[in-house]
C-alpha positions as CSV (number, residue, x, y, z in Angstrom):
1,M,-3.9,-15.0,-13.3
2,A,-2.3,-14.0,-10.1
3,L,-4.4,-12.8,-7.2
4,R,-5.0,-9.1,-7.1
5,V,-6.7,-7.8,-3.9
6,F,-7.4,-4.1,-3.6
7,V,-8.6,-2.6,-0.3
8,T,-10.3,0.8,-0.2
9,G,-12.3,2.9,2.2
10,P,-12.5,6.2,4.1
11,A,-9.5,7.6,6.0
12,G,-9.0,6.0,9.4
13,V,-11.1,2.9,8.7
14,G,-8.1,0.5,9.1
15,K,-6.9,-0.2,5.6
16,T,-3.2,-0.1,6.6
17,T,-3.9,-2.1,9.7
18,L,-5.6,-4.8,7.7
19,V,-2.8,-5.0,5.2
20,E,-0.2,-5.2,7.9
21,R,-2.1,-7.9,9.7
22,V,-2.3,-10.0,6.5
23,A,1.4,-9.4,5.9
24,R,2.2,-10.5,9.4
25,E,0.1,-13.7,9.1
26,A,1.7,-14.5,5.7
27,D,5.1,-14.1,7.3
28,L,4.1,-16.4,10.2
29,W,3.2,-19.0,7.5
30,G,6.7,-18.7,6.2
31,Y,6.1,-16.6,3.2
32,I,8.2,-13.6,2.2
33,V,6.3,-10.4,2.0
34,G,7.7,-7.3,0.4
35,G,6.7,-3.8,-0.7
36,T,5.6,-0.9,1.3
37,V,3.2,0.5,4.0
38,T,2.3,4.1,4.6
39,R,1.8,5.5,8.1
40,E,0.6,8.9,9.3
41,V,3.0,11.2,11.0
42,R,1.3,13.0,13.9
43,R,2.5,15.8,16.1
44,D,0.5,17.0,19.1
45,G,-2.5,14.9,17.9
46,K,-2.6,16.4,14.5
47,R,-1.6,14.7,11.2
48,T,1.5,16.5,9.8
49,G,2.3,14.1,7.0
50,F,2.9,10.5,5.9
51,R,5.9,8.3,5.8
52,I,6.7,5.3,3.6
53,I,8.2,2.1,5.1
54,A,9.9,-0.7,3.1
55,L,8.6,-4.0,4.5
56,D,11.8,-5.9,3.8
57,T,14.4,-3.4,5.1
58,G,12.5,-1.1,7.4
59,E,13.9,1.8,5.5
60,E,11.7,4.9,5.8
61,G,11.1,8.0,3.8
62,T,8.8,11.0,4.0
63,L,5.9,10.7,1.5
64,A,4.3,14.0,2.3
65,S,4.5,16.8,4.8
66,I,2.5,19.9,5.6
67,R,3.9,22.8,3.6
68,G,6.5,24.6,5.5
69,T,7.3,21.8,7.9
70,S,10.0,20.0,5.9
71,H,13.3,20.9,4.3
72,L,12.6,18.3,1.5
73,P,11.6,19.5,-1.9
74,G,8.1,18.6,-3.0
75,L,5.1,19.0,-5.3
76,P,2.0,20.8,-3.8
77,F,-1.0,18.6,-3.0
78,G,-3.6,20.4,-1.0
79,K,-2.0,21.4,2.3
80,Y,0.9,18.9,1.7
81,L,4.1,18.7,-0.2
82,V,4.6,15.3,-1.9
83,H,8.2,14.3,-1.8
84,V,8.6,12.4,-5.1
85,D,12.4,11.9,-4.4
86,E,11.5,10.0,-1.3
87,I,8.9,7.9,-3.1
88,D,11.5,7.1,-5.7
89,R,14.2,6.4,-3.0
90,V,12.1,4.1,-0.7
91,A,8.9,2.9,-2.3
92,V,10.0,2.2,-5.8
93,P,13.0,0.0,-4.9
94,A,11.0,-1.8,-2.3
95,I,8.3,-2.7,-4.8
96,K,10.9,-3.8,-7.4
97,R,12.7,-5.9,-4.8
98,A,9.4,-7.5,-3.8
99,L,8.8,-8.5,-7.5
100,V,12.1,-10.5,-7.4
101,E,12.3,-11.7,-3.8
102,A,8.9,-11.8,-2.2
103,D,6.0,-14.3,-2.4
104,L,3.5,-11.5,-1.8
105,V,3.7,-7.9,-2.9
106,V,2.1,-5.3,-0.7
107,I,1.6,-1.7,-1.8
108,D,0.1,0.7,0.7
109,E,-1.1,3.0,-0.8
110,I,-1.8,3.6,-4.5
111,G,-3.2,7.1,-4.6
112,P,-2.9,10.6,-5.9
113,M,0.1,11.5,-3.8
114,E,2.1,8.4,-4.9
115,Y,1.0,8.9,-8.5
116,R,3.0,12.1,-8.5
117,S,6.0,9.8,-9.1
118,D,6.3,8.4,-12.7
119,E,8.7,5.7,-11.3
120,F,6.0,4.6,-8.8
121,I,3.4,4.4,-11.6
122,K,5.9,2.2,-13.6
123,A,6.6,0.0,-10.6
124,V,2.9,-0.6,-10.0
125,G,2.5,-1.4,-13.7
126,E,5.3,-4.0,-13.4
127,V,3.5,-5.6,-10.5
128,L,0.2,-5.7,-12.3
129,K,1.9,-7.4,-15.3
130,S,3.7,-10.0,-13.1
131,E,2.5,-13.3,-11.8
132,K,3.1,-12.2,-8.2
133,P,0.1,-12.0,-5.8
134,L,-0.7,-8.4,-4.9
135,L,-2.4,-6.9,-1.8
136,A,-2.7,-3.1,-2.2
137,V,-4.5,-0.3,-0.6
138,V,-6.1,1.9,-3.2
139,H,-7.3,5.5,-2.5
140,R,-11.0,5.7,-2.8
141,N,-10.6,8.1,-5.8
142,F,-8.7,5.3,-7.6
143,A,-11.1,2.5,-6.7
144,D,-12.9,2.4,-10.1
145,R,-9.6,2.4,-11.9
146,F,-8.5,-0.7,-10.1
147,R,-11.8,-2.6,-9.7
148,P,-11.5,-4.3,-13.1
149,L,-8.0,-5.5,-12.3
150,G,-8.8,-7.7,-9.3
151,E,-11.0,-8.0,-6.3
152,L,-11.9,-4.7,-4.6
153,H,-12.8,-4.8,-0.9
154,A,-14.4,-1.7,0.5
155,L,-13.7,-1.5,4.2
156,S,-16.0,0.0,6.8
157,V,-15.8,0.0,10.6
158,E,-18.6,-2.7,10.6
159,N,-17.0,-5.1,8.1
160,R,-13.2,-4.7,8.6
161,N,-12.7,-7.7,10.8
162,R,-14.8,-9.9,8.5
163,E,-12.9,-8.6,5.4
164,F,-9.6,-9.3,7.2
165,G,-10.6,-13.0,7.5
166,I,-11.8,-13.2,3.9
167,I,-8.7,-11.5,2.5
168,L,-6.3,-13.5,4.6
169,D,-7.9,-16.7,3.5
170,E,-7.6,-15.7,-0.2
171,V,-4.0,-14.7,0.2
172,I,-2.9,-17.8,2.0
173,K,-4.8,-20.1,-0.4
174,E,-3.0,-18.3,-3.3
175,L,0.4,-18.6,-1.7
176,K,-0.2,-22.3,-1.0
177,G,-1.2,-22.7,-4.6
178,V,-4.6,-24.1,-3.8
179,R,-6.9,-21.2,-4.7
180,G,-10.0,-22.6,-6.4
């Protein structure tokens, strides 16, 4: 069974940073990394939304924005509008390309906003059925759903550097084909 590593933890603990660091290291080892990362959008020090970035092309899309701040159509989610069309335009193709072209699939994040997209849910399902190694950030409310599917690492400020080393070691061993 292919490696499945899920990272979870509270907002701002460094989940995306950890995943990006592992992806960079895998790239330095000569492996192809594909999929997506999600970053906060801030204006005047306040979070105003989230953007999705395809790791292979750098293409960006708006995952969510505070209601009334975007011209894009969206589905309500708390104070945000989730832009399903943007998820389907950027994230879904990036994940599907990673299934074909990449050595490691990265999905940041699997959570309630992303799960507004049926196509995103299908793409995650395809990855989980594949033999491709997966490194994914999982929203804390989804942790129990993904725990049985792989290794779940709960990040904290205290353990995030140690967890980075553990996860990087596991991923590189898997990519080298020497995982024990």
